[in-house]
Amino acid sequence: MASKPRVKVPKTASAGEVITIKTLISHNMESGQRKDKEGNLIPRKIINKFTAEFNGQPVFSADMHGAVSANPYMEFTAKVQESGTFKFAWVDDDGSVYEADANIEVS
Amino acid sequence: MKMNRRHAMAMSAGAVVFAATGLSSTRALATAEDVDKAMMQLGGGKMPEAGKVTLTAPEIAENGNTVPISVEVDSAMSDGDMVSSVTIYAEGNPNPDVVTFNFSAMSGTATASTRMRLAKTQNVVAVAKMADGSTYMDKKEVKVTIGGCGG
């Protein structure tokens, strides 16, 4: 259901710079409000949690509910002091975790 | 009042949507009181003050399935002046909760953007919770022409 997440992190930055990160993942974010043709409620299945960490330190996270659009998009900032790796994770209602990472060179 | 064409179109489209959802929908929608209650809880029994947080949302959203929103909190994001989270509520959706953004000292700024669903024309509320527990809010009305919560 969910396909490869896409993340946009600058490749380089200067120490102490605040960078903008954009992420997008394909997921239909079934809200639990829709009904199928027979009128039965389609059970909720969404990504309920998104986390971003840098070199093992939490940077940003989001708790999502059914009102977040399909293919959830997240844009946020991070202050980087050193080179390292961002790790991103999306947690599905069914327990699956989708992951992505990106490196940044800080001078 | 001068009535321009665009205004008239938006109003009539809004009326149609309202009539349609009124007929087909049996589920209960959230109310402003539900959001007030959630905000009280978030603020530890106190209503958030206006200010500090800025919510950006379109005045008119043609498609309620994907409405871009962003928040920005005026904060240094360093010791003593930290934003711990910003929660978004929708007053007229089936469930008032939308999303909570959690920030850290490594966030640099307390800004975030995403896209949300809106069932109908309604107020969207952003509540910022500071590290010291105080809360601040901003509210924007978004007019929706096509609702975004299925049916």
XYZ file of C-alpha atoms in Angstrom:
258
model
C 0.000 0.000 0.000
C 2.635 2.442 0.939
C 5.377 2.961 -1.577
C 8.926 4.210 -1.269
C 8.990 7.418 0.745
C 10.556 10.501 -0.796
C 12.634 12.918 1.243
C 14.280 16.181 0.302
C 17.235 17.188 2.461
C 19.944 19.639 1.314
C 23.253 17.884 0.556
C 25.358 20.526 2.268
C 24.886 23.170 4.946
C 27.002 25.357 7.168
C 27.238 24.603 10.876
C 24.327 26.015 12.838
C 22.211 26.521 9.724
C 18.470 25.872 9.889
C 17.532 23.699 6.916
C 14.109 22.800 5.554
C 13.205 19.145 5.080
C 10.321 17.935 2.930
C 8.965 14.400 2.983
C 6.222 12.596 1.109
C 5.007 9.006 1.225
C 2.380 7.291 -0.910
C -0.398 5.993 1.293
C -4.137 6.250 0.822
C -4.710 7.166 4.499
C -8.085 5.412 4.733
C -9.836 7.662 7.232
C -12.325 5.167 8.664
C -15.147 7.531 7.638
C -15.806 6.213 4.149
C -18.281 3.501 3.223
C -17.972 0.850 0.540
C -20.663 0.135 -2.071
C -22.644 -2.017 0.371
C -22.687 0.806 2.896
C -20.252 -0.822 5.310
C -17.680 1.390 6.951
C -14.178 0.854 5.537
C -11.883 0.353 8.538
C -9.323 3.033 9.307
C -5.810 2.423 8.016
C -3.499 5.394 8.158
C 0.058 6.283 8.993
C -0.353 7.470 12.563
C 3.206 8.530 13.386
C 6.092 10.153 11.586
C 9.511 10.645 13.180
C 12.718 12.318 12.081
C 16.014 11.948 13.882
C 19.536 13.154 13.208
C 22.517 11.098 14.375
C 20.218 9.298 16.792
C 18.697 12.466 18.306
C 14.985 13.200 17.831
C 14.416 16.294 15.684
C 10.733 16.315 14.814
C 7.742 14.010 14.961
C 4.079 14.145 14.049
C 1.070 12.271 15.447
C -1.450 11.959 12.654
C -5.183 11.339 12.664
C -7.684 10.503 9.934
C -7.876 14.118 8.800
C -4.389 14.105 7.285
C -4.614 13.907 3.489
C -3.695 10.853 1.451
C 0.022 10.678 0.612
C 0.965 12.580 3.777
C 3.338 15.466 3.220
C 5.487 16.905 5.990
C 7.662 19.955 5.860
C 9.725 21.040 8.880
C 13.103 22.449 9.846
C 16.256 21.180 11.522
C 19.289 22.939 12.904
C 22.467 21.089 11.943
C 25.804 21.473 13.704
C 27.717 18.536 12.218
C 27.675 16.157 9.278
C 25.511 13.127 9.712
C 22.465 11.131 8.746
C 18.794 11.888 9.018
C 16.565 8.887 9.618
C 12.857 9.090 8.882
C 10.191 6.570 9.852
C 6.480 6.275 9.147
C 4.378 3.942 11.308
C 1.265 2.373 9.792
C -1.874 1.403 11.754
C -1.093 -2.241 10.886
C 2.312 -1.967 12.560
C 4.433 -1.718 9.422
C 7.248 0.797 9.535
C 8.505 2.484 6.382
C 11.959 4.046 6.562
C 14.192 6.430 4.654
C 17.435 8.228 5.343
C 19.539 11.054 3.944
C 23.060 12.294 4.551
C 24.156 15.878 4.943
C 27.639 17.359 4.764
C 28.092 20.203 7.237
C 31.074 22.515 6.997
C -22.463 45.411 -0.692
C -20.941 44.842 -4.065
C -21.368 41.236 -5.043
C -18.719 40.034 -7.417
C -19.091 36.941 -9.516
C -16.472 34.881 -7.722
C -18.069 35.545 -4.389
C -21.489 34.554 -5.663
C -20.107 31.332 -7.155
C -18.368 30.345 -3.942
C -21.484 30.997 -1.919
C -23.824 29.031 -4.151
C -21.361 26.127 -4.395
C -21.067 26.135 -0.642
C -24.831 25.980 -0.279
C -25.025 22.991 -2.622
C -22.372 21.095 -0.675
C -24.122 21.860 2.561
C -27.408 20.532 1.235
C -25.728 17.403 -0.121
C -23.914 16.522 3.079
C -27.062 17.265 5.059
C -28.931 14.613 3.121
C -26.345 11.865 2.873
C -24.575 12.156 6.179
C -25.783 10.460 9.298
C -22.536 10.683 11.252
C -22.055 13.342 13.878
C -19.541 16.050 13.159
C -17.308 17.658 15.740
C -18.337 21.029 17.086
C -16.485 24.092 18.284
C -17.210 22.899 21.837
C -15.317 19.648 21.211
C -12.301 21.667 20.105
C -12.617 23.995 23.112
C -12.646 20.959 25.376
C -9.537 19.510 23.725
C -7.781 22.876 24.011
C -8.659 23.153 27.696
C -7.143 19.741 28.255
C -4.010 20.638 26.319
C -3.652 23.854 28.320
C -4.048 22.048 31.641
C -7.473 23.580 32.358
C -6.750 26.977 30.821
C -7.857 28.214 27.395
C -4.944 29.141 25.121
C -4.226 32.837 24.630
C -4.236 34.345 21.166
C -0.827 35.169 19.754
C 2.656 33.769 19.087
C 1.406 31.084 16.728
C 0.476 31.814 13.112
C -1.660 29.390 11.155
C -1.592 29.739 7.384
C -4.442 28.152 5.450
C -6.229 29.048 2.211
C -9.318 31.232 2.532
C -11.136 29.055 0.017
C -10.219 25.416 -0.558
C -11.721 24.035 -3.749
C -10.965 20.470 -2.743
C -11.394 19.497 0.893
C -9.350 16.343 0.337
C -6.059 18.146 0.350
C -5.855 21.545 2.006
C -2.327 22.863 2.567
C -1.738 24.284 6.039
C 1.337 25.557 7.802
C 2.120 26.800 11.263
C 4.834 29.012 12.592
C 5.474 29.862 16.235
C 7.408 32.933 17.251
C 10.075 31.386 19.484
C 13.844 31.363 19.840
C 13.743 27.547 20.236
C 16.498 27.631 22.844
C 16.598 27.302 26.637
C 13.644 28.974 28.293
C 11.801 29.697 25.070
C 10.900 26.352 23.552
C 7.821 25.162 21.722
C 7.129 21.539 22.542
C 4.234 20.945 20.163
C 1.619 22.421 17.877
C -1.725 20.642 17.544
C -4.181 21.280 14.717
C -7.940 20.887 15.274
C -10.816 21.054 12.798
C -14.134 22.245 14.201
C -16.376 20.621 11.592
C -14.735 17.285 10.777
C -16.055 13.945 12.061
C -13.076 13.897 14.436
C -11.619 17.219 15.630
C -8.035 15.901 15.872
C -5.901 16.463 12.803
C -2.210 16.334 13.638
C 0.281 17.177 16.382
C 3.755 18.366 15.457
C 6.379 17.696 18.149
C 9.453 19.896 18.108
C 12.856 19.620 19.772
C 15.869 21.839 20.408
C 17.222 20.476 17.129
C 14.224 21.751 15.175
C 15.789 25.204 14.921
C 12.399 26.806 14.330
C 8.867 25.786 15.265
C 7.478 25.635 11.745
C 5.756 22.792 9.945
C 3.498 22.241 6.948
C 1.247 19.429 5.844
C -1.973 18.795 3.940
C -5.279 18.017 5.605
C -8.851 16.978 4.888
C -11.818 19.215 5.612
C -15.357 17.852 5.517
C -16.986 21.272 5.009
C -16.443 24.976 5.539
C -15.156 25.373 9.084
C -12.607 26.857 11.450
C -9.165 25.308 11.696
C -7.382 25.913 14.997
C -3.676 25.674 15.811
C -2.597 25.453 19.453
C 1.065 25.833 20.396
C 2.224 24.338 23.660
C 5.358 25.849 25.097
C 7.870 23.922 27.212
C 6.627 25.782 30.334
C 3.088 24.506 29.720
C 1.524 27.757 28.488
C -0.581 27.543 25.334
C -1.270 29.932 22.460
C -3.696 29.669 19.571
C -4.634 30.920 16.140
C -7.809 30.252 14.169
C -8.631 30.485 10.453
C -11.858 29.878 8.622
C -11.498 27.809 5.463
C -14.345 27.738 2.957
C -14.610 24.333 1.339
C -16.378 23.695 -1.960
C -15.990 19.893 -2.101
C -15.826 18.053 1.222
C -12.960 15.683 1.881
C -14.127 12.972 4.220
C -15.789 10.593 1.810
C -19.354 9.516 2.458
